[in-house]
Amino acid sequence: MAMSTKAINLASFSSVFPSSLDKLNKPSKGVQNSFWVPRIPLVKAVQSPAESDTGRWAKQRRPQNADGDFFVDHTCIDCDTCRWMAPQVFTRAGGMSAVYKQPTCKQDRLKALQALLSCPTNSIRTEVPPPDILEAQKTFPIPIDEKKLPGVYHCGYHSSKSYGASSYLIIHPDGNILIDSPKFTERLARKIEELGGVCYMFLTHKDDVADHGKWSKRFSCNRILHSGDVEACTADVETKLDGNGPWRLGQDIMLIHTPGHTEGSVCLFYMPLKILFTGDHLLMRESGLDIVAMYNRYSVGTQLDSVKKLLNLDFNWIIPA
């Protein structure tokens, strides 16, 4: 494993995974696995032809939108961000997102504004400039579940460079961990700074690195990426994982090499809260677990083998990108 000069206590170990019988398929009696999963569509975000259109049409209201203030324009790439962040407002119509019901209460309006700010292509708009947009900006990063998952946040501000993928922040006594890269904004950086900043930036795979360089410069954080996914834009990451792992980040975080979606895909297992951050390796749909094989960039067979590595992990939550 290639290491930087920074001492981050990241070491490969050879012990077997925590023993548990088929955790994905046969949860322990009395224990129910919970899955916090964005409602990701079958078709992963792809660039719409309208996105490159600088004319007025591209930024106009799609006819599928309900009448009212909020709307989605023609630059939508169908990434689903708004639909899982504010499902009471947004739906899928005509192959893209649209407003099917205007927010009718303060909470629904806040969710819609959070989705607006997180849209990677700025495709969500309002007819009238929202006077409460600053209040919505102050809510990021957003706690996922303050009671069940204390100290775990959704960063919002999704980046088109990562196809609209989500990024997360773990507050940790040994140094906070930013998982994948949100779009860089100084406003979000200041809020994260108030929470203790960023010590490590763990990049699950090469698709979701987005503005990693800007975040690294802002917080002088140690970026971690598997060597199999290093490209020209990530050649300067501080820590390049080598080999098959698994590796430890401190005492309570395990990094698990799960090649398949890409050669260097790695999952992060946060043991204290039994959370598995899976990047694009694995997600949960209403119909069950899914590897989204149609977007595999390396080997479907290898990806399935990598899923088997996770079967004995004692986790209760899957949080994908």
XYZ file of N, CA and C in Angstrom, residues 40-299:
780
model
N -32.927 5.978 -6.274
C -32.144 6.170 -7.485
C -32.858 5.520 -8.666
N -32.992 6.217 -9.783
C -33.703 5.652 -10.933
C -32.878 4.585 -11.617
N -33.537 3.808 -12.461
C -32.843 2.753 -13.190
C -31.770 3.325 -14.091
N -32.051 4.473 -14.695
C -31.100 5.080 -15.615
C -30.269 6.112 -14.866
N -28.980 5.883 -14.778
C -28.105 6.825 -14.104
C -28.018 8.106 -14.910
N -27.714 9.187 -14.230
C -27.688 10.495 -14.880
C -26.791 10.501 -16.105
N -27.330 10.975 -17.195
C -26.552 11.198 -18.406
C -26.820 12.606 -18.880
N -25.883 13.158 -19.563
C -26.029 14.538 -19.993
C -27.148 14.668 -21.013
N -28.062 15.583 -20.733
C -29.151 15.853 -21.655
C -28.632 16.694 -22.810
N -29.106 16.457 -24.040
C -28.695 17.308 -25.159
C -29.003 18.767 -24.903
N -30.046 19.008 -24.094
C -30.422 20.394 -23.827
C -29.416 21.096 -22.932
N -28.603 20.307 -22.195
C -27.695 20.916 -21.232
C -26.683 21.824 -21.914
N -26.294 21.493 -23.133
C -25.309 22.306 -23.836
C -25.959 23.450 -24.607
N -27.255 23.519 -24.580
C -27.980 24.566 -25.290
C -28.009 25.816 -24.423
N -27.391 26.879 -24.916
C -27.321 28.115 -24.133
C -28.494 29.037 -24.422
N -29.389 28.607 -25.267
C -30.547 29.422 -25.606
C -31.557 29.474 -24.480
N -32.573 30.255 -24.697
C -33.593 30.448 -23.667
C -34.388 29.181 -23.402
N -34.588 28.357 -24.432
C -35.430 27.178 -24.275
C -34.939 26.252 -23.173
N -33.621 26.043 -23.094
C -33.076 25.084 -22.141
C -33.424 25.431 -20.705
N -33.517 26.708 -20.399
C -33.799 27.131 -19.025
C -35.277 27.428 -18.797
N -36.108 27.076 -19.778
C -37.535 27.309 -19.600
C -38.179 26.167 -18.817
N -39.334 26.439 -18.305
C -40.103 25.507 -17.510
C -40.563 24.316 -18.362
N -40.329 23.106 -17.893
C -40.830 21.926 -18.576
C -42.354 21.870 -18.442
N -43.059 21.440 -19.480
C -44.517 21.427 -19.415
C -45.066 20.430 -18.404
N -44.239 19.475 -17.953
C -44.704 18.476 -16.982
C -44.833 19.032 -15.570
N -44.311 20.242 -15.330
C -44.381 20.830 -14.000
C -45.790 21.295 -13.656
N -46.137 21.136 -12.376
C -47.395 21.690 -11.882
C -47.295 23.215 -11.865
N -48.413 23.875 -12.025
C -48.439 25.328 -11.971
C -47.953 25.805 -10.606
N -47.232 26.921 -10.601
C -46.763 27.475 -9.341
C -45.323 27.939 -9.421
N -44.764 28.254 -8.264
C -43.464 28.912 -8.178
C -42.304 28.015 -8.592
N -42.204 26.822 -8.016
C -41.080 25.923 -8.295
C -41.277 25.211 -9.632
N -40.178 25.023 -10.371
C -40.238 24.230 -11.593
C -38.856 23.687 -11.933
N -38.843 22.674 -12.798
C -37.610 22.088 -13.325
C -37.516 22.452 -14.792
N -36.326 22.864 -15.225
C -36.177 23.251 -16.630
C -35.626 22.085 -17.457
N -35.339 22.355 -18.734
C -34.952 21.315 -19.684
C -33.507 20.853 -19.534
N -32.730 21.444 -18.640
C -31.338 21.015 -18.456
C -31.209 19.848 -17.481
N -32.317 19.365 -16.942
C -32.316 18.235 -16.003
C -31.617 17.027 -16.629
N -30.770 16.341 -15.832
C -30.088 15.130 -16.310
C -30.664 13.873 -15.663
N -31.798 13.992 -14.987
C -32.493 12.838 -14.417
C -31.636 12.111 -13.383
N -30.936 12.855 -12.541
C -30.066 12.243 -11.533
C -30.829 11.804 -10.296
N -32.072 12.276 -10.134
C -32.950 11.858 -9.045
C -32.696 12.586 -7.723
N -31.751 13.497 -7.671
C -31.443 14.180 -6.421
C -32.686 14.808 -5.800
N -33.408 15.593 -6.572
C -34.574 16.283 -6.013
C -35.666 15.317 -5.597
N -35.781 14.176 -6.289
C -36.883 13.254 -6.041
C -36.727 12.497 -4.730
N -35.472 12.274 -4.281
C -35.335 11.640 -2.962
C -35.146 12.669 -1.851
N -34.697 13.869 -2.188
C -34.574 14.893 -1.160
C -35.916 15.526 -0.819
N -36.794 15.654 -1.810
C -38.104 16.268 -1.591
C -39.166 15.496 -2.376
N -39.428 14.245 -1.992
C -40.369 13.417 -2.756
C -41.802 13.933 -2.708
N -42.097 14.803 -1.750
C -43.437 15.364 -1.675
C -43.663 16.488 -2.693
N -42.584 16.886 -3.397
C -42.662 17.981 -4.370
C -42.304 17.505 -5.784
N -41.270 16.668 -5.886
C -40.734 16.301 -7.202
C -41.045 14.844 -7.560
N -41.203 14.587 -8.842
C -41.400 13.240 -9.359
C -40.696 13.140 -10.707
N -40.765 11.943 -11.315
C -40.187 11.748 -12.647
C -41.306 11.779 -13.670
N -41.162 12.591 -14.696
C -42.178 12.713 -15.740
C -41.498 13.029 -17.061
N -41.780 12.234 -18.066
C -41.185 12.483 -19.370
C -39.689 12.289 -19.399
N -39.173 11.365 -18.572
C -37.745 11.070 -18.582
C -36.879 12.023 -17.800
N -37.485 12.989 -17.116
C -36.739 13.942 -16.290
C -37.544 14.237 -15.033
N -36.973 15.031 -14.151
C -37.692 15.438 -12.950
C -38.658 16.572 -13.257
N -39.683 16.675 -12.417
C -40.666 17.745 -12.550
C -41.342 17.944 -11.204
N -41.903 19.109 -11.000
C -42.694 19.395 -9.808
C -44.107 18.874 -10.048
N -44.540 17.950 -9.199
C -45.909 17.453 -9.355
C -46.856 18.075 -8.335
N -46.270 18.677 -7.275
C -47.079 19.344 -6.264
C -46.256 20.458 -5.643
N -46.751 21.670 -5.702
C -46.048 22.796 -5.100
C -46.047 22.653 -3.571
N -44.962 23.040 -2.905
C -44.925 22.922 -1.446
C -46.034 23.756 -0.800
N -46.676 23.153 0.191
C -47.815 23.820 0.836
C -47.565 24.147 2.296
N -46.386 23.759 2.808
C -46.056 24.070 4.202
C -44.583 24.443 4.282
N -44.179 24.967 5.415
C -42.812 25.442 5.589
C -41.797 24.322 5.424
N -42.102 23.133 5.965
C -41.172 22.019 5.868
C -40.998 21.558 4.425
N -42.099 21.465 3.683
C -42.000 21.050 2.280
C -41.240 22.076 1.456
N -41.434 23.348 1.779
C -40.718 24.397 1.049
C -39.213 24.317 1.333
N -38.855 24.050 2.588
C -37.439 23.913 2.921
C -36.823 22.743 2.154
N -37.531 21.616 2.106
C -37.017 20.462 1.373
C -36.828 20.795 -0.114
N -37.778 21.535 -0.673
C -37.675 21.911 -2.085
C -36.485 22.836 -2.323
N -36.240 23.753 -1.400
C -35.100 24.664 -1.531
C -33.780 23.919 -1.352
N -33.740 22.947 -0.446
C -32.536 22.136 -0.285
C -32.242 21.357 -1.567
N -33.294 20.854 -2.198
C -33.121 20.151 -3.475
C -32.640 21.098 -4.553
N -33.189 22.304 -4.570
C -32.774 23.330 -5.536
C -31.270 23.600 -5.398
N -30.800 23.734 -4.167
C -29.390 24.030 -3.928
C -28.491 22.836 -4.240
N -29.039 21.628 -4.155
C -28.247 20.421 -4.379
C -28.264 19.952 -5.820
N -29.158 20.483 -6.628
C -29.251 20.051 -8.025
C -27.917 20.293 -8.737
N -27.303 19.260 -9.307
C -25.967 19.422 -9.900
C -25.933 20.295 -11.146
N -27.081 20.466 -11.798
C -27.120 21.244 -13.043
C -27.915 22.543 -12.895
N -28.267 22.887 -11.657
C -29.048 24.113 -11.416
C -30.317 24.136 -12.263
N -30.952 22.971 -12.363
C -32.132 22.846 -13.206
C -33.432 23.166 -12.485
N -33.372 23.316 -11.157
C -34.561 23.664 -10.382
C -34.569 25.175 -10.175
N -35.694 25.775 -10.485
C -35.785 27.230 -10.424
C -37.111 27.646 -9.803
N -37.212 28.932 -9.543
C -38.466 29.505 -9.047
C -38.828 30.709 -9.899
N -40.127 30.962 -10.000
C -40.592 32.108 -10.774
C -40.205 33.419 -10.105
N -40.149 33.388 -8.776
C -39.806 34.574 -7.987
C -38.588 34.233 -7.137
N -37.569 35.094 -7.067
C -36.404 34.809 -6.224
C -36.826 34.479 -4.801
N -36.430 33.316 -4.266
C -36.885 32.916 -2.932
C -36.258 33.761 -1.827
N -37.070 34.426 -1.029
C -36.522 35.271 0.043
C -35.880 34.472 1.171
N -36.183 33.182 1.252
C -35.683 32.346 2.343
C -34.555 31.412 1.893
N -33.913 31.716 0.774
C -32.860 30.840 0.268
C -31.655 30.795 1.208
N -31.350 31.904 1.854
C -30.208 31.927 2.777
C -30.454 31.010 3.973
N -31.689 30.970 4.438
C -32.011 30.083 5.543
C -31.828 28.626 5.132
N -32.196 28.309 3.894
C -32.008 26.943 3.400
C -30.527 26.605 3.287
N -29.711 27.552 2.864
C -28.274 27.317 2.732
C -27.642 26.983 4.083
N -28.174 27.578 5.129
C -27.615 27.371 6.466
C -27.869 25.965 7.000
N -28.775 25.217 6.378
C -29.104 23.884 6.887
C -28.102 22.817 6.453
N -27.213 23.147 5.515
C -26.213 22.182 5.057
C -24.952 22.272 5.906
N -24.301 21.092 6.120
C -24.727 19.742 5.757
C -25.908 19.293 6.604
N -26.723 18.393 6.058
C -27.975 17.994 6.683
C -27.787 16.687 7.455
N -28.137 16.656 8.746
C -28.066 15.382 9.482
C -28.959 14.337 8.815
N -28.453 13.133 8.639
C -29.255 12.077 8.024
C -30.324 11.588 8.992
N -29.927 11.323 10.221
C -30.866 10.916 11.267
C -30.185 11.187 12.596
N -30.564 12.285 13.229
C -29.851 12.740 14.427
C -29.925 11.747 15.579
N -30.988 10.945 15.640
C -31.130 9.990 16.735
C -30.418 8.679 16.435
N -30.630 8.145 15.236
C -30.063 6.842 14.899
C -28.640 6.926 14.376
N -28.312 8.028 13.681
C -26.986 8.178 13.086
C -26.381 9.527 13.463
N -26.121 9.738 14.743
C -25.559 11.025 15.171
C -24.194 11.273 14.550
N -23.989 12.502 14.091
C -22.688 12.860 13.537
C -22.480 12.445 12.104
N -23.536 12.044 11.397
C -23.421 11.665 9.991
C -24.306 12.601 9.174
N -23.717 13.251 8.172
C -24.396 14.307 7.433
C -24.376 14.059 5.930
N -25.429 14.506 5.266
C -25.475 14.590 3.810
C -25.024 15.998 3.441
N -24.008 16.112 2.603
C -23.417 17.416 2.310
C -24.258 18.264 1.360
N -25.099 17.617 0.520
C -25.826 18.380 -0.485
C -24.870 18.911 -1.540
N -25.302 19.943 -2.266
C -24.472 20.577 -3.298
C -23.830 19.527 -4.208
N -24.666 18.700 -4.826
C -24.164 17.655 -5.719
C -23.490 18.278 -6.945
N -22.498 17.583 -7.461
C -21.721 18.105 -8.581
C -22.045 17.365 -9.869
N -22.150 18.104 -10.965
C -22.351 17.472 -12.270
C -21.112 16.665 -12.673
N -19.948 17.002 -12.084
C -18.724 16.256 -12.383
C -18.804 14.827 -11.847
N -19.681 14.607 -10.874
C -19.877 13.276 -10.308
C -21.249 12.719 -10.664
N -21.817 13.228 -11.741
C -23.115 12.748 -12.220
C -24.217 12.886 -11.173
N -24.066 13.880 -10.302
C -25.094 14.126 -9.296
C -24.995 13.251 -8.067
N -23.863 12.578 -7.847
C -23.725 11.674 -6.709
C -23.727 12.434 -5.382
N -24.135 11.729 -4.334
C -24.170 12.305 -2.990
C -22.813 12.178 -2.306
N -22.541 13.084 -1.391
C -21.346 12.996 -0.561
C -21.756 13.174 0.893
N -20.899 12.688 1.797
C -21.283 12.624 3.201
C -20.128 13.070 4.098
N -20.484 13.427 5.332
C -19.498 13.847 6.326
C -19.724 13.057 7.600
N -18.647 12.451 8.115
C -18.694 11.777 9.409
C -17.914 12.621 10.409
N -18.561 12.996 11.495
C -17.875 13.698 12.577
C -17.219 12.657 13.462
N -15.897 12.745 13.590
C -15.145 11.693 14.286
C -14.131 12.336 15.228
N -13.978 11.796 16.423
C -13.039 12.396 17.397
C -11.588 12.404 16.932
N -11.226 11.494 16.035
C -9.851 11.444 15.529
C -9.671 12.208 14.223
N -10.713 12.935 13.804
C -10.645 13.702 12.563
C -11.824 13.396 11.675
N -12.521 14.423 11.245
C -13.711 14.238 10.415
C -13.363 13.676 9.048
N -14.313 12.928 8.472
C -14.093 12.261 7.196
C -15.144 12.726 6.205
N -14.690 13.273 5.088
C -15.573 13.639 3.976
C -15.555 12.482 2.988
N -16.723 11.916 2.717
C -16.825 10.770 1.821
C -17.301 11.235 0.454
N -16.431 11.153 -0.522
C -16.643 11.654 -1.877
C -16.796 13.180 -1.859
N -16.863 13.771 -3.033
C -16.737 15.225 -3.126
C -18.029 15.908 -3.539
N -18.518 16.819 -2.694
C -19.605 17.681 -3.154
C -19.036 18.791 -4.029
N -19.922 19.541 -4.637
C -19.500 20.751 -5.344
C -18.872 21.699 -4.311
N -17.758 22.309 -4.665
C -17.130 23.211 -3.689
C -17.851 24.545 -3.647
N -18.268 24.928 -2.454
C -18.773 26.270 -2.194
C -18.187 26.717 -0.866
N -17.788 27.947 -0.782
C -17.209 28.443 0.452
C -18.230 28.445 1.578
N -19.494 28.656 1.237
C -20.533 28.659 2.260
C -20.619 27.286 2.943
N -20.602 26.214 2.136
C -20.614 24.868 2.711
C -19.327 24.593 3.468
N -18.207 25.061 2.943
C -16.922 24.846 3.613
C -16.922 25.487 5.002
N -17.507 26.661 5.118
C -17.555 27.324 6.433
C -18.413 26.542 7.412
N -19.511 25.988 6.928
C -20.370 25.203 7.808
C -19.653 23.927 8.264
N -18.925 23.289 7.340
C -18.167 22.098 7.707
C -17.039 22.462 8.673
N -16.463 23.629 8.472
C -15.410 24.108 9.378
C -15.945 24.266 10.799
N -17.173 24.734 10.915
C -17.799 24.879 12.232
C -17.976 23.533 12.928
N -18.069 22.460 12.129
C -18.224 21.108 12.669
C -16.877 20.426 12.928
N -15.792 21.161 12.695
C -14.471 20.604 12.955
C -13.601 20.398 11.734
N -14.106 20.813 10.564
C -13.313 20.714 9.351
C -13.246 19.295 8.798
N -12.238 19.061 7.954
C -12.057 17.760 7.313
C -10.613 17.318 7.498
N -10.425 16.142 8.053
C -9.087 15.573 8.225
C -8.754 14.620 7.080
N -9.736 13.786 6.724
C -9.566 12.810 5.649
C -10.670 12.986 4.617
N -10.311 12.811 3.362
C -11.297 12.798 2.295
C -11.201 11.442 1.616
N -12.188 10.601 1.890
C -12.199 9.252 1.338
C -12.995 9.244 0.041
N -12.342 8.854 -1.042
C -12.959 8.827 -2.367
C -13.266 7.377 -2.714
N -14.564 7.038 -2.809
C -14.965 5.651 -3.011
C -14.480 5.087 -4.339
N -14.433 5.946 -5.369
C -13.975 5.509 -6.689
C -13.802 6.730 -7.570
N -13.311 6.519 -8.775
C -12.893 7.629 -9.627
C -14.034 8.466 -10.185
N -15.270 7.959 -10.184
C -16.385 8.720 -10.753
C -16.790 9.912 -9.902
N -16.569 9.813 -8.587
C -17.185 10.770 -7.674
C -16.167 11.665 -6.966
N -15.107 12.030 -7.686
C -14.058 12.856 -7.075
C -14.343 14.351 -7.208
N -15.109 14.753 -8.227
C -15.585 16.138 -8.412
C -14.532 17.181 -8.053
N -14.814 17.995 -7.029
C -13.933 19.115 -6.644
C -12.968 18.736 -5.526
N -12.456 17.516 -5.555
C -11.579 17.054 -4.470
C -10.379 17.971 -4.280
N -9.843 18.516 -5.357
C -8.677 19.386 -5.244
C -8.972 20.655 -4.465
N -10.138 21.232 -4.699
C -10.529 22.457 -3.988
C -10.759 22.177 -2.509
N -11.381 21.038 -2.209
C -11.602 20.690 -0.794
C -10.278 20.393 -0.102
N -9.370 19.742 -0.821
C -8.062 19.459 -0.246
C -7.312 20.745 0.079
N -7.370 21.695 -0.839
C -6.693 22.971 -0.628
C -7.316 23.735 0.529
N -8.642 23.674 0.638
C -9.349 24.425 1.688
C -9.056 23.884 3.075
N -8.977 22.551 3.219
C -8.828 21.956 4.545
C -7.495 21.238 4.754
N -6.644 21.208 3.743
C -5.368 20.475 3.834
C -5.610 19.050 4.323
N -6.625 18.415 3.782
C -7.008 17.080 4.228
C -6.242 16.005 3.454
N -6.187 14.838 4.032
C -5.517 13.702 3.437
C -6.517 12.939 2.577
N -6.326 12.954 1.268
C -7.234 12.267 0.352
C -6.819 10.808 0.192
N -7.803 9.916 0.191
C -7.566 8.479 0.115
C -8.312 7.922 -1.091
N -7.597 7.228 -1.973
C -8.185 6.645 -3.177
C -7.391 5.408 -3.547
N -8.069 4.378 -4.026
C -7.343 3.182 -4.437
C -6.532 3.468 -5.694
N -5.342 2.895 -5.759
C -4.441 3.147 -6.880
C -5.043 2.703 -8.215
N -5.948 1.722 -8.175
C -6.571 1.259 -9.394
C -7.477 2.274 -10.048
N -7.864 3.288 -9.296
C -8.747 4.326 -9.822
C -8.064 5.686 -9.957
N -6.768 5.730 -9.750
C -6.042 6.994 -9.877
C -5.925 7.370 -11.350
N -6.292 8.599 -11.670
C -6.165 9.141 -13.014
C -5.382 10.445 -12.933
N -5.233 11.106 -14.055
C -4.437 12.336 -14.081
C -4.958 13.365 -13.084
N -6.276 13.458 -12.951
C -6.859 14.477 -12.075
C -6.717 14.135 -10.599
N -6.343 12.882 -10.289
C -6.183 12.488 -8.886
C -4.770 11.978 -8.599
N -3.837 12.267 -9.482
C -2.474 11.765 -9.320
C -1.803 12.290 -8.061
N -2.301 13.425 -7.545
C -1.655 14.038 -6.383
C -2.331 13.693 -5.065
N -3.250 12.714 -5.052
C -3.878 12.364 -3.773
C -2.809 11.863 -2.804
N -3.004 12.164 -1.537
C -1.966 11.890 -0.549
C -1.780 10.402 -0.271
N -2.877 9.642 -0.231
C -2.787 8.219 0.097
C -3.428 7.393 -0.994
N -2.615 6.527 -1.608
C -3.104 5.622 -2.640
C -3.088 4.203 -2.072
N -4.268 3.621 -1.935
C -4.370 2.263 -1.427
C -3.877 1.288 -2.481
N -3.060 0.324 -2.050
C -2.502 -0.671 -2.956
C -2.968 -2.049 -2.538
N -3.221 -2.912 -3.498
C -3.570 -4.278 -3.173
C -5.051 -4.468 -2.888
N -5.359 -5.559 -2.175
C -6.743 -5.959 -1.957
C -7.299 -5.617 -0.583
N -6.434 -5.121 0.313
C -6.914 -4.765 1.632
C -7.434 -5.980 2.390
N -8.354 -5.797 3.360
C -8.898 -4.502 3.770
C -7.898 -3.696 4.586
N -8.269 -2.441 4.839
C -7.421 -1.527 5.583
C -8.209 -0.921 6.733
N -7.492 -0.407 7.696
C -8.104 0.279 8.834
C -7.782 1.765 8.775
N -8.773 2.555 9.075
C -8.569 3.984 9.298
C -8.915 4.213 10.753
N -7.881 4.254 11.610
C -8.133 4.291 13.042
C -8.631 2.945 13.530
N -9.342 2.952 14.654
C -9.788 1.717 15.276
C -11.170 1.254 14.851
N -11.960 2.168 14.293
C -13.368 1.831 14.090
C -13.863 2.013 12.658
N -12.954 2.187 11.711
C -13.336 2.333 10.309
C -12.550 1.340 9.466
N -13.277 0.563 8.673
C -12.680 -0.424 7.800
C -12.903 -0.021 6.340
N -11.860 -0.099 5.536
C -11.949 0.171 4.109
C -11.841 -1.159 3.370
N -12.837 -1.460 2.541
C -12.954 -2.769 1.916
C -12.876 -2.619 0.401
N -11.884 -3.227 -0.205
C -11.737 -3.164 -1.662
C -12.853 -3.976 -2.309
N -13.679 -3.315 -3.100
C -14.813 -3.974 -3.760
C -14.781 -3.664 -5.254
N -13.793 -4.186 -5.967
C -13.687 -3.896 -7.403
C -14.878 -4.456 -8.170
N -15.145 -3.848 -9.298
C -16.228 -4.313 -10.149
C -16.847 -3.159 -10.903
N -17.504 -2.246 -10.179
C -18.015 -1.041 -10.839
C -16.852 -0.303 -11.487
N -15.788 -0.139 -10.714
C -14.487 0.282 -11.244
C -13.435 -0.618 -10.611
N -12.238 -0.584 -11.143
C -11.169 -1.437 -10.618
C -10.835 -1.103 -9.180
N -10.918 0.185 -8.834
C -10.488 0.614 -7.513
C -11.610 1.017 -6.576
N -12.825 0.540 -6.791
C -13.931 0.871 -5.891
C -13.652 0.328 -4.491
N -13.926 1.162 -3.489
C -13.700 0.786 -2.095
C -14.904 1.240 -1.273
N -15.374 0.375 -0.379
C -16.456 0.730 0.536
C -15.866 1.092 1.897
N -16.578 1.946 2.620
C -16.165 2.336 3.969
C -17.189 1.811 4.958
N -16.720 1.039 5.935
C -17.584 0.490 6.978
C -17.304 1.228 8.283
N -18.310 1.991 8.727
C -18.187 2.751 9.975
C -18.805 1.909 11.084
N -17.957 1.224 11.820
C -18.396 0.189 12.745
C -19.244 0.681 13.915
N -18.948 1.839 14.536
C -19.755 2.250 15.683
C -21.248 2.372 15.381
N -21.584 2.831 14.180
C -22.989 2.999 13.810
C -23.447 1.960 12.787
N -22.575 1.015 12.467
C -22.896 -0.083 11.547
C -23.403 0.428 10.198
N -22.663 1.410 9.652
C -23.011 1.999 8.359
C -22.018 1.534 7.310
N -22.541 1.142 6.157
C -21.700 0.779 5.024
C -21.901 1.828 3.931
N -20.856 2.630 3.684
C -20.867 3.606 2.592
C -20.344 2.893 1.348
N -21.186 2.767 0.329
C -20.879 1.859 -0.775
C -20.509 2.532 -2.084
N -20.490 3.856 -2.146
C -20.194 4.507 -3.415
C -21.196 4.057 -4.469
N -20.698 3.634 -5.639
C -21.573 3.111 -6.688
C -21.537 1.583 -6.758
N -20.974 0.957 -5.729
C -20.815 -0.500 -5.743
C -22.129 -1.232 -5.504
N -22.942 -0.736 -4.590
C -24.130 -1.462 -4.169
C -25.157 -0.485 -3.627
N -26.425 -0.717 -3.959
C -27.503 0.099 -3.407
C -28.717 -0.784 -3.178
N -29.697 -0.225 -2.504
C -30.910 -0.963 -2.190
C -32.094 -0.298 -2.850
N -32.858 -1.083 -3.612
C -34.102 -0.603 -4.188
C -35.262 -1.254 -3.438
N -36.470 -0.858 -3.777
C -37.633 -1.504 -3.188
C -37.660 -2.979 -3.533
N -37.080 -3.334 -4.676
C -37.076 -4.721 -5.118
C -35.917 -5.526 -4.544
N -34.974 -4.863 -3.884
C -33.840 -5.571 -3.287
C -32.512 -4.930 -3.642
N -31.430 -5.639 -3.337
C -30.094 -5.132 -3.603
C -29.828 -5.046 -5.102
N -29.028 -4.060 -5.505
C -28.780 -3.831 -6.928
C -27.358 -3.321 -7.114
N -26.673 -3.815 -8.151
C -25.326 -3.333 -8.472
C -25.344 -2.433 -9.711
N -26.513 -2.154 -10.270
C -26.672 -1.313 -11.462
C -25.664 -1.740 -12.529
N -25.804 -2.981 -12.969
C -24.823 -3.594 -13.875
C -24.678 -2.843 -15.190
N -25.727 -2.145 -15.630
C -25.652 -1.473 -16.927
C -24.619 -0.339 -16.927
N -24.225 0.105 -15.736
C -23.217 1.160 -15.664
C -21.884 0.649 -15.135
N -21.704 -0.660 -15.147
C -20.430 -1.234 -14.737
C -19.320 -0.768 -15.675
N -18.195 -0.371 -15.109
C -17.091 0.148 -15.900
C -15.876 -0.782 -15.902
N -15.999 -1.940 -15.235
C -14.829 -2.818 -15.131
C -15.205 -4.280 -15.362
N -15.977 -4.884 -14.438
C -16.348 -6.287 -14.589
C -17.551 -6.606 -13.704
